[in-house]
mmCIF file of C-alpha atoms and ligand atoms in Angstrom:
data_model
loop_
_atom_site.group_PDB
_atom_site.id
_atom_site.type_symbol
_atom_site.label_atom_id
_atom_site.label_comp_id
_atom_site.label_asym_id
_atom_site.label_seq_id
_atom_site.Cartn_x
_atom_site.Cartn_y
_atom_site.Cartn_z
ATOM 1 C CA MET A 29 89.878 84.281 88.483
ATOM 2 C CA ILE A 30 89.562 87.117 85.510
ATOM 3 C CA THR A 31 86.541 85.647 85.280
ATOM 4 C CA HIS A 32 85.236 86.317 88.898
ATOM 5 C CA ASP A 33 88.116 89.930 88.798
ATOM 6 C CA GLN A 34 86.743 90.987 84.924
ATOM 7 C CA LEU A 35 85.171 88.791 82.661
ATOM 8 C CA LEU A 36 81.938 87.565 84.072
ATOM 9 C CA PRO A 37 80.897 91.418 85.919
ATOM 10 C CA SER A 38 81.501 92.690 82.510
ATOM 11 C CA LEU A 39 78.891 90.331 81.017
ATOM 12 C CA TYR A 40 76.603 90.942 83.494
ATOM 13 C CA GLN A 41 77.568 94.572 82.635
ATOM 14 C CA ILE A 42 76.168 94.144 78.763
ATOM 15 C CA GLN A 43 73.424 91.958 79.553
ATOM 16 C CA ARG A 44 72.234 94.180 82.212
ATOM 17 C CA GLN A 45 71.890 96.348 79.043
ATOM 18 C CA ARG A 46 70.351 93.498 76.744
ATOM 19 C CA ARG A 47 72.632 93.098 73.982
ATOM 20 C CA ILE A 48 74.008 90.123 75.648
ATOM 21 C CA GLY A 49 71.565 87.139 76.402
ATOM 22 C CA GLU A 50 71.710 83.721 79.030
ATOM 23 C CA ILE A 51 75.355 83.504 80.117
ATOM 24 C CA THR A 52 77.110 79.917 80.350
ATOM 25 C CA ILE A 53 80.073 79.054 81.872
ATOM 26 C CA CYS A 54 82.107 75.771 82.551
ATOM 27 C CA ALA A 55 84.564 74.724 84.169
ATOM 28 C CA LEU A 56 87.003 71.682 85.875
ATOM 29 C CA ASN A 57 84.130 71.413 88.836
ATOM 30 C CA LEU A 58 81.105 72.432 90.191
ATOM 31 C CA GLN A 59 82.188 73.021 93.429
ATOM 32 C CA ILE A 60 84.493 76.376 91.037
ATOM 33 C CA LEU A 61 81.498 76.878 89.811
ATOM 34 C CA GLU A 62 79.344 77.243 92.670
ATOM 35 C CA THR A 63 81.840 79.717 94.806
ATOM 36 C CA LEU A 64 81.665 82.008 91.866
ATOM 37 C CA ALA A 65 78.197 81.751 91.471
ATOM 38 C CA ALA A 66 77.398 82.491 94.777
ATOM 39 C CA SER A 67 80.297 85.926 95.221
ATOM 40 C CA PRO A 68 79.045 87.970 97.666
ATOM 41 C CA THR A 69 80.968 91.582 94.827
ATOM 42 C CA LEU A 70 78.783 89.545 92.944
ATOM 43 C CA CYS A 71 75.751 89.264 93.695
ATOM 44 C CA ARG A 72 75.298 92.423 95.565
ATOM 45 C CA ALA A 73 76.767 94.113 91.953
ATOM 46 C CA PHE A 74 73.995 92.038 89.976
ATOM 47 C CA ARG A 75 70.760 91.143 91.597
ATOM 48 C CA GLY A 76 69.105 88.550 89.456
ATOM 49 C CA HIS A 77 71.786 88.143 87.434
ATOM 50 C CA SER A 78 72.777 84.404 87.392
ATOM 51 C CA PHE A 79 74.675 82.102 84.576
ATOM 52 C CA ARG A 80 74.567 78.415 84.205
ATOM 53 C CA PRO A 81 77.076 75.572 85.259
ATOM 54 C CA PHE A 82 78.140 72.688 83.295
ATOM 55 C CA ALA A 83 80.391 71.278 85.115
ATOM 56 C CA ASP A 84 80.899 68.409 81.662
ATOM 57 C CA HIS A 85 83.348 68.711 79.193
ATOM 58 C CA TYR A 86 84.387 72.616 77.506
ATOM 59 C CA ALA A 87 82.984 71.158 74.022
ATOM 60 C CA GLU A 88 79.901 69.309 74.606
ATOM 61 C CA MET A 89 79.083 73.120 75.883
ATOM 62 C CA ILE A 90 80.310 74.498 73.341
ATOM 63 C CA ALA A 91 78.894 72.165 71.022
ATOM 64 C CA ALA A 92 75.384 72.233 71.843
ATOM 65 C CA MET A 93 75.733 76.079 71.637
ATOM 66 C CA PRO A 94 73.610 77.536 68.242
ATOM 67 C CA PRO A 95 76.003 78.951 65.665
ATOM 68 C CA ARG A 96 77.262 82.081 65.977
ATOM 69 C CA ASN A 97 76.740 82.873 69.623
ATOM 70 C CA ILE A 98 80.531 83.776 71.810
ATOM 71 C CA VAL A 99 82.643 81.895 73.455
ATOM 72 C CA VAL A 100 85.073 83.807 76.557
ATOM 73 C CA VAL A 101 87.742 81.715 76.613
ATOM 74 C CA ALA A 102 89.712 81.623 80.104
ATOM 75 C CA VAL A 103 91.299 78.706 80.728
ATOM 76 C CA PRO A 104 94.797 78.079 81.819
ATOM 77 C CA ASP A 105 97.288 79.797 79.199
ATOM 78 C CA GLN A 106 98.519 76.066 77.045
ATOM 79 C CA LEU A 107 94.686 75.385 76.793
ATOM 80 C CA HIS A 108 93.811 78.897 75.154
ATOM 81 C CA TYR A 109 94.639 76.734 71.619
ATOM 82 C CA GLU A 110 92.422 73.776 71.629
ATOM 83 C CA VAL A 111 89.507 75.906 72.994
ATOM 84 C CA ILE A 112 89.671 78.682 70.963
ATOM 85 C CA MET A 113 89.698 76.130 67.044
ATOM 86 C CA THR A 114 86.704 74.031 69.323
ATOM 87 C CA ALA A 115 85.066 77.064 69.113
ATOM 88 C CA LEU A 116 85.717 78.265 65.840
ATOM 89 C CA ARG A 117 85.237 75.272 63.790
ATOM 90 C CA HIS A 118 81.530 75.506 65.994
ATOM 91 C CA ASP A 119 81.349 79.298 64.639
ATOM 92 C CA GLN A 120 81.472 80.822 67.332
ATOM 93 C CA HIS A 121 83.084 84.548 67.623
ATOM 94 C CA VAL A 122 85.134 83.883 70.456
ATOM 95 C CA LEU A 123 86.677 86.453 73.169
ATOM 96 C CA ALA A 124 90.228 84.932 74.770
ATOM 97 C CA VAL A 125 91.955 85.967 77.383
ATOM 98 C CA LYS A 126 95.889 86.688 76.791
ATOM 99 C CA PRO A 127 98.429 85.469 75.735
ATOM 100 C CA LEU A 128 96.001 84.715 72.705
ATOM 101 C CA VAL A 129 98.337 81.032 72.387
ATOM 102 C CA LEU A 130 101.742 79.891 73.059
ATOM 103 C CA GLN A 131 102.719 79.359 69.478
ATOM 104 C CA HIS A 132 102.796 82.272 66.683
ATOM 105 C CA SER A 133 101.603 79.534 64.120
ATOM 106 C CA GLN A 134 98.535 78.785 66.132
ATOM 107 C CA ALA A 135 98.002 82.399 66.024
ATOM 108 C CA VAL A 136 97.994 82.369 62.384
ATOM 109 C CA GLU A 137 95.550 79.043 61.859
ATOM 110 C CA ILE A 138 92.985 80.627 64.233
ATOM 111 C CA ALA A 139 93.179 84.598 62.527
ATOM 112 C CA GLY A 140 92.725 82.408 58.569
ATOM 113 C CA GLU A 141 90.011 80.330 60.783
ATOM 114 C CA ALA A 142 87.604 83.318 61.758
ATOM 115 C CA HIS A 143 88.375 85.245 58.656
ATOM 116 C CA ARG A 144 87.142 82.055 56.634
ATOM 117 C CA ARG A 145 84.105 81.568 58.958
ATOM 118 C CA GLY A 146 82.919 85.390 58.970
ATOM 119 C CA LEU A 147 83.571 85.219 62.857
ATOM 120 C CA ALA A 148 85.360 87.603 65.388
ATOM 121 C CA ILE A 149 88.183 86.883 68.186
ATOM 122 C CA GLY A 150 89.198 89.953 70.783
ATOM 123 C CA ILE A 151 91.665 89.315 72.594
ATOM 124 C CA ASP A 152 91.641 91.140 76.066
ATOM 125 C CA TYR A 153 94.700 93.184 76.620
ATOM 126 C CA HIS A 154 92.887 95.779 78.509
ATOM 127 C CA LYS A 155 95.540 98.029 78.966
ATOM 128 C CA ARG A 156 95.119 99.168 75.846
ATOM 129 C CA PHE A 157 91.583 100.794 77.269
ATOM 130 C CA ASP A 158 93.568 102.565 79.754
ATOM 131 C CA ASP A 159 92.302 106.311 79.096
ATOM 132 C CA ARG A 160 97.047 106.714 79.044
ATOM 133 C CA SER A 161 97.221 104.105 76.837
ATOM 134 C CA LEU A 162 94.953 105.378 74.263
ATOM 135 C CA MET A 163 96.362 109.256 75.251
ATOM 136 C CA ALA A 164 100.017 108.376 74.835
ATOM 137 C CA ARG A 165 99.322 106.011 71.604
ATOM 138 C CA ARG A 166 97.275 109.063 70.072
ATOM 139 C CA ASP A 167 100.328 111.131 71.119
ATOM 140 C CA TYR A 168 103.625 108.996 69.714
ATOM 141 C CA ARG A 169 101.646 108.941 66.323
ATOM 142 C CA GLN A 170 101.448 112.539 66.112
ATOM 143 C CA GLY A 171 104.832 112.429 66.565
ATOM 144 C CA LEU A 172 104.143 114.254 69.784
ATOM 145 C CA PHE A 173 107.404 112.439 71.511
ATOM 146 C CA GLY A 174 109.565 111.763 68.570
ATOM 147 C CA GLU A 175 111.589 108.134 68.852
ATOM 148 C CA PHE A 176 110.891 105.873 71.253
ATOM 149 C CA ARG A 177 115.400 104.633 72.114
ATOM 150 C CA LEU A 178 114.983 102.868 75.832
ATOM 151 C CA GLY A 179 112.698 102.385 78.159
ATOM 152 C CA SER A 180 111.723 99.731 81.421
ATOM 153 C CA ALA A 181 108.538 97.850 82.479
ATOM 154 C CA CYS A 182 107.391 95.594 85.828
ATOM 155 C CA LEU A 183 104.614 94.013 86.964
ATOM 156 C CA LEU A 184 104.570 92.057 89.858
ATOM 157 C CA GLU A 185 101.895 90.409 91.477
ATOM 158 C CA LYS A 186 101.603 89.875 95.026
ATOM 159 C CA TRP A 187 103.451 87.336 95.911
ATOM 160 C CA TYR A 188 100.030 84.815 97.577
ATOM 161 C CA TYR A 189 99.061 84.651 93.878
ATOM 162 C CA ARG A 190 101.525 81.364 94.610
ATOM 163 C CA HIS A 191 99.269 80.060 97.095
ATOM 164 C CA SER A 192 95.864 80.484 94.432
ATOM 165 C CA ASN A 193 95.502 78.068 91.537
ATOM 166 C CA PHE A 194 98.939 78.839 89.634
ATOM 167 C CA GLN A 195 100.915 76.644 91.448
ATOM 168 C CA ASN A 196 98.842 73.899 89.183
ATOM 169 C CA TRP A 197 99.404 75.607 85.285
ATOM 170 C CA MET A 198 102.313 77.656 85.743
ATOM 171 C CA THR A 199 104.826 75.375 85.949
ATOM 172 C CA LEU A 200 108.531 75.897 84.353
ATOM 173 C CA GLU A 201 107.160 73.747 81.393
ATOM 174 C CA ASN A 202 104.176 75.494 80.871
ATOM 175 C CA SER A 203 104.498 79.187 81.345
ATOM 176 C CA ASP A 204 106.317 81.366 83.676
ATOM 177 C CA ALA A 205 106.134 85.051 85.250
ATOM 178 C CA PHE A 206 107.073 86.842 81.678
ATOM 179 C CA THR A 207 105.175 84.690 79.303
ATOM 180 C CA TYR A 208 102.773 85.177 82.179
ATOM 181 C CA ILE A 209 102.131 88.798 82.571
ATOM 182 C CA GLY A 210 105.091 90.722 80.361
ATOM 183 C CA CYS A 211 103.049 90.292 77.368
ATOM 184 C CA HIS A 212 100.619 92.845 78.700
ATOM 185 C CA TYR A 213 104.036 95.814 78.652
ATOM 186 C CA VAL A 214 105.007 94.248 74.687
ATOM 187 C CA ASP A 215 101.576 94.897 73.699
ATOM 188 C CA LEU A 216 101.197 98.411 74.929
ATOM 189 C CA VAL A 217 104.648 99.622 73.263
ATOM 190 C CA HIS A 218 103.552 98.092 69.529
ATOM 191 C CA PHE A 219 100.281 99.478 70.716
ATOM 192 C CA ILE A 220 101.442 103.061 71.240
ATOM 193 C CA THR A 221 104.892 103.186 68.609
ATOM 194 C CA GLY A 222 103.757 100.672 66.048
ATOM 195 C CA LEU A 223 107.264 99.573 66.000
ATOM 196 C CA LEU A 224 107.689 95.033 66.304
ATOM 197 C CA PRO A 225 109.533 93.723 68.449
ATOM 198 C CA THR A 226 112.468 91.911 66.833
ATOM 199 C CA ALA A 227 114.383 89.981 69.318
ATOM 200 C CA VAL A 228 114.602 89.242 73.133
ATOM 201 C CA SER A 229 116.555 87.265 76.047
ATOM 202 C CA VAL A 230 114.048 85.934 78.955
ATOM 203 C CA TYR A 231 116.533 85.015 82.445
ATOM 204 C CA GLY A 232 114.273 83.845 85.027
ATOM 205 C CA ILE A 233 114.914 82.820 88.471
ATOM 206 C CA PRO A 234 112.926 79.586 89.449
ATOM 207 C CA ASP A 235 111.445 79.307 92.794
ATOM 208 C CA THR A 236 108.939 76.745 94.048
ATOM 209 C CA PHE A 237 105.067 76.864 95.159
ATOM 210 C CA PRO A 238 104.120 75.755 98.514
ATOM 211 C CA ASN A 239 102.805 73.131 96.239
ATOM 212 C CA GLY A 240 106.550 72.186 95.916
ATOM 213 C CA ARG A 241 106.205 72.829 91.642
ATOM 214 C CA GLU A 242 108.774 74.383 90.432
ATOM 215 C CA GLY A 243 107.453 77.749 88.408
ATOM 216 C CA TYR A 244 110.168 80.844 86.622
ATOM 217 C CA LEU A 245 108.591 83.375 89.537
ATOM 218 C CA TRP A 246 111.001 85.931 88.860
ATOM 219 C CA THR A 247 112.044 87.558 85.113
ATOM 220 C CA ASP A 248 113.247 90.330 83.250
ATOM 221 C CA ALA A 249 113.339 89.936 79.501
ATOM 222 C CA ARG A 250 115.286 92.493 77.221
ATOM 223 C CA VAL A 251 112.790 92.843 74.237
ATOM 224 C CA ILE A 252 114.698 94.784 71.052
ATOM 225 C CA TRP A 253 112.421 96.678 68.598
ATOM 226 C CA SER A 254 112.443 97.207 64.577
ATOM 227 C CA ASN A 255 113.793 100.755 65.126
ATOM 228 C CA GLY A 256 116.697 99.012 67.176
ATOM 229 C CA ALA A 257 115.002 100.529 70.505
ATOM 230 C CA CYS A 258 115.028 98.345 73.604
ATOM 231 C CA LEU A 259 112.624 97.685 76.194
ATOM 232 C CA ASN A 260 113.178 96.269 79.752
ATOM 233 C CA VAL A 261 110.479 94.204 81.468
ATOM 234 C CA GLN A 262 110.617 92.792 85.248
ATOM 235 C CA ASN A 263 107.776 90.487 85.971
ATOM 236 C CA ALA A 264 107.254 88.243 89.637
ATOM 237 C CA LEU A 265 104.848 86.422 91.917
ATOM 238 C CA GLY A 266 106.832 88.336 94.675
ATOM 239 C CA PHE A 267 105.138 91.918 94.836
ATOM 240 C CA PRO A 268 105.245 91.818 98.835
ATOM 241 C CA ASP A 269 101.852 90.714 100.224
ATOM 242 C CA ALA A 270 101.575 93.913 102.643
ATOM 243 C CA ALA A 271 102.865 96.493 100.546
ATOM 244 C CA PRO A 272 99.801 98.988 99.442
ATOM 245 C CA GLY A 273 97.514 98.330 96.160
ATOM 246 C CA GLY A 274 96.954 94.285 94.908
ATOM 247 C CA ASN A 275 100.415 94.784 92.425
ATOM 248 C CA THR A 276 102.824 96.975 91.393
ATOM 249 C CA GLN A 277 103.114 97.400 87.810
ATOM 250 C CA GLY A 278 104.401 100.873 85.147
ATOM 251 C CA LEU A 279 106.158 102.107 81.977
ATOM 252 C CA VAL A 280 108.662 104.420 81.260
ATOM 253 C CA MET A 281 109.415 105.205 78.226
ATOM 254 C CA TYR A 282 112.320 108.097 76.695
ATOM 255 C CA SER A 283 112.313 108.868 73.367
ATOM 256 C CA LYS A 284 114.613 111.322 71.127
ATOM 257 C CA GLY A 285 112.890 113.901 68.199
ATOM 258 C CA GLY A 286 116.137 116.081 67.537
ATOM 259 C CA ASP A 287 118.362 118.045 69.727
ATOM 260 C CA THR A 288 115.646 116.637 72.650
ATOM 261 C CA GLY A 289 114.253 114.151 74.818
ATOM 262 C CA GLY A 290 110.709 112.880 75.219
ATOM 263 C CA LEU A 291 109.409 111.119 78.230
ATOM 264 C CA VAL A 292 106.352 108.813 78.893
ATOM 265 C CA PHE A 293 106.353 107.944 82.030
ATOM 266 C CA HIS A 294 103.043 105.925 83.630
ATOM 267 C CA SER A 295 102.677 104.588 86.777
ATOM 268 C CA ASP A 296 100.014 101.987 86.667
ATOM 269 C CA GLN A 297 100.032 101.265 90.117
ATOM 270 C CA TYR A 298 99.702 104.270 92.670
ATOM 271 C CA ARG A 299 96.937 106.419 90.757
ATOM 272 C CA GLY A 300 97.210 109.236 93.383
ATOM 273 C CA LEU A 301 94.581 107.345 96.044
ATOM 274 C CA LYS A 302 95.471 105.914 99.947
ATOM 275 C CA TYR A 303 93.095 105.170 101.482
ATOM 276 C CA CYS A 304 93.341 103.558 104.991
ATOM 277 C CA TYR A 305 90.090 101.601 106.769
ATOM 278 C CA VAL A 306 90.068 101.560 110.302
ATOM 279 C CA SER A 307 90.666 98.026 110.116
ATOM 280 C CA GLY A 308 93.508 99.161 109.781
ATOM 281 C CA ALA A 309 94.838 98.154 106.706
ATOM 282 C CA TYR A 310 95.790 100.537 104.008
ATOM 283 C CA THR A 311 95.627 100.168 100.480
ATOM 284 C CA GLU A 312 96.419 102.586 97.675
ATOM 285 C CA PRO A 313 93.570 101.189 94.804
ATOM 286 C CA SER A 314 93.519 101.722 91.544
ATOM 287 C CA PRO A 315 90.545 103.857 90.299
ATOM 288 C CA ASP A 316 90.986 102.594 86.007
ATOM 289 C CA TYR A 317 91.005 98.953 86.460
ATOM 290 C CA PHE A 318 88.155 97.025 87.409
ATOM 291 C CA GLN A 319 85.576 98.918 90.139
ATOM 292 C CA TYR A 320 82.416 98.413 91.787
ATOM 293 C CA VAL A 321 80.009 102.012 91.683
ATOM 294 C CA ASP A 322 76.569 102.627 92.310
ATOM 295 C CA ILE A 323 75.215 105.703 90.171
ATOM 296 C CA GLY A 324 71.954 104.534 90.713
ATOM 297 C CA GLY A 325 69.276 102.266 88.676
ATOM 298 C CA GLY A 326 69.630 98.996 91.653
ATOM 299 C CA GLY A 327 73.164 97.071 92.462
ATOM 300 C CA LEU A 328 76.782 98.186 91.024
ATOM 301 C CA THR A 329 77.855 99.286 87.532
ATOM 302 C CA PRO A 330 80.995 97.836 87.108
ATOM 303 C CA VAL A 331 83.590 100.855 85.552
ATOM 304 C CA GLY A 332 86.957 101.134 84.762
ATOM 305 C CA TYR A 333 89.269 100.040 81.830
ATOM 306 C CA GLY A 334 88.823 96.587 82.534
ATOM 307 C CA TYR A 335 85.058 96.886 81.908
ATOM 308 C CA ARG A 336 85.271 98.754 78.039
ATOM 309 C CA SER A 337 87.868 96.062 76.842
ATOM 310 C CA VAL A 338 85.215 93.119 77.246
ATOM 311 C CA GLU A 339 82.452 95.656 76.789
ATOM 312 C CA ARG A 340 84.007 96.409 72.597
ATOM 313 C CA ILE A 341 85.597 93.191 72.138
ATOM 314 C CA ILE A 342 81.758 92.075 72.952
ATOM 315 C CA ALA A 343 80.123 95.129 70.611
ATOM 316 C CA ASN A 344 82.915 93.679 67.079
ATOM 317 C CA CYS A 345 81.497 90.688 67.921
ATOM 318 C CA ILE A 346 78.160 91.303 67.805
ATOM 319 C CA LYS A 347 79.017 94.068 64.197
ATOM 320 C CA VAL A 348 80.401 91.610 63.208
ATOM 321 C CA GLU A 349 76.903 88.854 63.486
ATOM 322 C CA GLU A 350 74.951 91.843 62.810
ATOM 323 C CA ALA A 351 76.967 93.018 59.682
ATOM 324 C CA GLY A 352 74.706 89.472 57.474
ATOM 325 C CA SER A 353 76.545 87.545 54.762
ATOM 326 C CA LEU A 354 80.170 86.139 54.672
ATOM 327 C CA GLU A 355 81.645 88.807 52.719
ATOM 328 C CA ALA A 356 80.132 91.843 54.586
ATOM 329 C CA ARG A 357 81.356 89.637 58.195
ATOM 330 C CA GLN A 358 84.718 89.744 56.748
ATOM 331 C CA ARG A 359 84.737 93.449 55.382
ATOM 332 C CA MET A 360 84.565 94.469 58.902
ATOM 333 C CA LEU A 361 86.936 91.771 59.956
ATOM 334 C CA LYS A 362 89.089 93.740 58.342
ATOM 335 C CA GLN A 363 88.479 96.571 59.473
ATOM 336 C CA ILE A 364 89.067 95.732 62.846
ATOM 337 C CA ASP A 365 92.344 93.635 61.769
ATOM 338 C CA ASP A 366 93.698 97.728 60.489
ATOM 339 C CA GLU A 367 91.866 99.833 63.195
ATOM 340 C CA GLY A 368 94.076 98.415 65.574
ATOM 341 C CA ILE A 369 92.668 99.237 68.585
ATOM 342 C CA VAL A 370 90.976 95.218 69.722
ATOM 343 C CA ALA A 371 94.001 93.375 70.274
ATOM 344 C CA THR A 372 93.042 90.580 66.976
ATOM 345 C CA PRO A 373 94.790 87.486 65.937
ATOM 346 C CA ALA A 374 95.560 89.187 62.664
ATOM 347 C CA ASN A 375 96.954 92.747 63.935
ATOM 348 C CA SER A 376 98.694 91.118 66.949
ATOM 349 C CA SER A 377 100.166 88.173 66.517
ATOM 350 C CA TYR A 378 103.952 90.053 67.304
ATOM 351 C CA ASN A 379 102.853 89.058 70.562
ATOM 352 C CA GLU A 380 102.939 84.753 69.798
ATOM 353 C CA LEU A 381 106.629 85.035 68.290
ATOM 354 C CA VAL A 382 108.140 86.706 71.907
ATOM 355 C CA VAL A 383 106.363 84.561 73.417
ATOM 356 C CA GLU A 384 107.799 81.516 71.445
ATOM 357 C CA ALA A 385 111.376 83.304 71.797
ATOM 358 C CA GLY A 386 110.864 84.091 75.403
ATOM 359 C CA ARG A 387 110.428 80.674 76.033
ATOM 360 C CA ALA A 388 113.431 79.516 74.139
ATOM 361 C CA SER A 389 115.679 81.762 75.776
ATOM 362 C CA ILE A 390 114.194 81.549 79.387
ATOM 363 C CA LEU A 391 114.953 77.760 78.910
ATOM 364 C CA SER A 392 118.458 78.214 77.622
ATOM 365 C CA GLY A 393 119.086 80.418 80.448
ATOM 366 C CA GLY A 394 118.160 84.021 78.750
ATOM 367 C CA ARG A 395 119.969 83.837 75.697
ATOM 368 C CA LEU A 396 118.804 86.562 72.751
ATOM 369 C CA VAL A 397 116.486 84.803 70.336
ATOM 370 C CA GLU A 398 116.228 87.117 66.795
ATOM 371 C CA ILE A 399 112.399 86.908 65.949
ATOM 372 C CA GLN A 400 111.691 85.764 62.467
ATOM 373 C CA TYR A 401 108.571 87.332 60.895
ATOM 374 C CA PRO A 402 107.446 84.662 58.274
HETATM 375 N N1 LIG B 8 95.755 90.547 83.426
HETATM 376 C C1 LIG B 8 95.831 89.644 82.841
HETATM 377 O O1 LIG B 8 95.453 89.780 80.947
HETATM 378 C C2 LIG B 8 94.731 88.460 83.703
HETATM 379 C C3 LIG B 8 95.011 88.009 84.855
HETATM 380 C C4 LIG B 8 94.295 87.158 84.883
HETATM 381 C C5 LIG B 8 94.654 85.479 84.139
HETATM 382 N N2 LIG B 8 94.538 85.998 82.545
HETATM 383 C C6 LIG B 8 94.391 84.643 82.318
HETATM 384 O O2 LIG B 8 93.210 84.292 82.419
HETATM 385 C C7 LIG B 8 92.957 82.690 82.098
HETATM 386 C C8 LIG B 8 92.924 81.878 83.873
HETATM 387 O O3 LIG B 8 93.794 82.967 84.657
HETATM 388 P P1 LIG B 8 93.002 82.759 86.055
HETATM 389 O O4 LIG B 8 94.190 83.142 87.269
HETATM 390 O O5 LIG B 8 92.252 82.555 85.885
HETATM 391 O O6 LIG B 8 93.595 81.183 86.113
HETATM 392 P P2 LIG B 8 92.846 79.971 87.762
HETATM 393 O O7 LIG B 8 93.671 79.378 87.652
HETATM 394 O O8 LIG B 8 91.666 80.963 88.410
HETATM 395 O O9 LIG B 8 91.060 79.636 86.155
HETATM 396 C C9 LIG B 8 91.140 78.815 85.050
HETATM 397 C C10 LIG B 8 90.085 78.331 84.849
HETATM 398 O O10 LIG B 8 89.954 77.740 83.824
HETATM 399 C C11 LIG B 8 89.205 75.783 84.122
HETATM 400 N N3 LIG B 8 89.737 75.001 83.433
HETATM 401 C C12 LIG B 8 90.926 74.633 83.275
HETATM 402 N N4 LIG B 8 90.971 73.444 82.384
HETATM 403 C C13 LIG B 8 89.702 73.554 82.242
HETATM 404 C C14 LIG B 8 89.482 73.203 81.168
HETATM 405 N N5 LIG B 8 90.008 71.560 81.030
HETATM 406 N N6 LIG B 8 87.727 72.925 80.312
HETATM 407 C C15 LIG B 8 87.404 73.595 80.966
HETATM 408 N N7 LIG B 8 87.640 74.899 82.204
HETATM 409 C C16 LIG B 8 88.946 74.242 82.821
HETATM 410 C C17 LIG B 8 89.720 76.109 85.938
HETATM 411 O O11 LIG B 8 88.170 75.543 86.435
HETATM 412 C C18 LIG B 8 88.708 77.442 86.195
HETATM 413 O O12 LIG B 8 88.009 78.186 86.626
HETATM 414 C C19 LIG B 8 94.887 82.658 81.641
HETATM 415 O O13 LIG B 8 94.926 82.798 80.515
HETATM 416 C C20 LIG B 8 95.543 84.330 82.508
HETATM 417 O O14 LIG B 8 97.063 84.833 81.996
HETATM 418 C C21 LIG B 8 94.709 87.433 82.787
#
């Protein structure tokens, strides 16, 4: 899904700019790749662009790549670790979808291996590249909102997600709605405020996928932060299919400064557009995440923070590669980590601590689990 909706079109655009070369894609079977290659959206936007399909084991594909190219990891959450480590061991830079991995120790290991080899890793927390997130971060860090105290966030995907491949992997033992999608807003609160999460409790409601497997399809999480602030995060595969927009999502943060209050209110789903098509369909599309527009030059151009996030991560990989010697690449990696704009294993592994604490909590009925920083 994410390969079709965001990653591949972004990579095609960067290829169109002649900043990357050939693309090979590996999946479990050729049929998935044929469907992807024949996507009417991609064919219309990127005439003349294609990828080489590969349906054998991903490790073979990575082993055959010349060193210091880029591996993009977009497999189910519980497989990220092994694919990323395989890529690093073959000296490849990495773009990984979120959540990077499911255990903090794995994030630390990945950070160490990447540093040792002078390889860039960027995690696609694409909400960071929504201009509103960057505005809130800029203003928060100037003190304009005071100090975050209490907030709520939600991200509920459409009901029809239950009928997709999610039913094969987002099951009770692997993941849950909070782990899958709640991490975006936990990451964003850190990105805006610089605060760190210190305790998590997640109450999950098991529900049945169409194939009969069970998943925590509804979750309610409470995240406590290093200054005592509290964020409530609700997630589900439960937003009605008939409701407008691709999902519902948003963030509200109340804060205090001196004797007055501050507020950040982001409606991340309703962005001011109401479209009613003559087919009878009504929708409230987001112009901000990922759209194709005709700005001339043939085909369509992807725009939005989904594209910008991929572009920044690939740009970092290229920048690190061009730095040259191992020492120069390591200096560049440190600079990227310290800058804190692109999420890296070294600067965002609090997300893995939250995932681990969240899983421990959900499996024990929602008890509060404290986060121990190593
Ligand atoms: N908003 C977001 O940031 C966002 C949105 C969607 C998905 N994601 C993340 O992207 C990842 C993939 O999600 P998706 O929705 O695209 O899932 P998906 O099920 O549509 O795609 C997963 C792909 O992985 C491939 N795959 C699985 N096991 C493999 C293996 N062993 N070797 C090679 N290929 C393998 C499958 O063939 C499939 O094409 C997940 O980690 C998910 O959390 C992030």
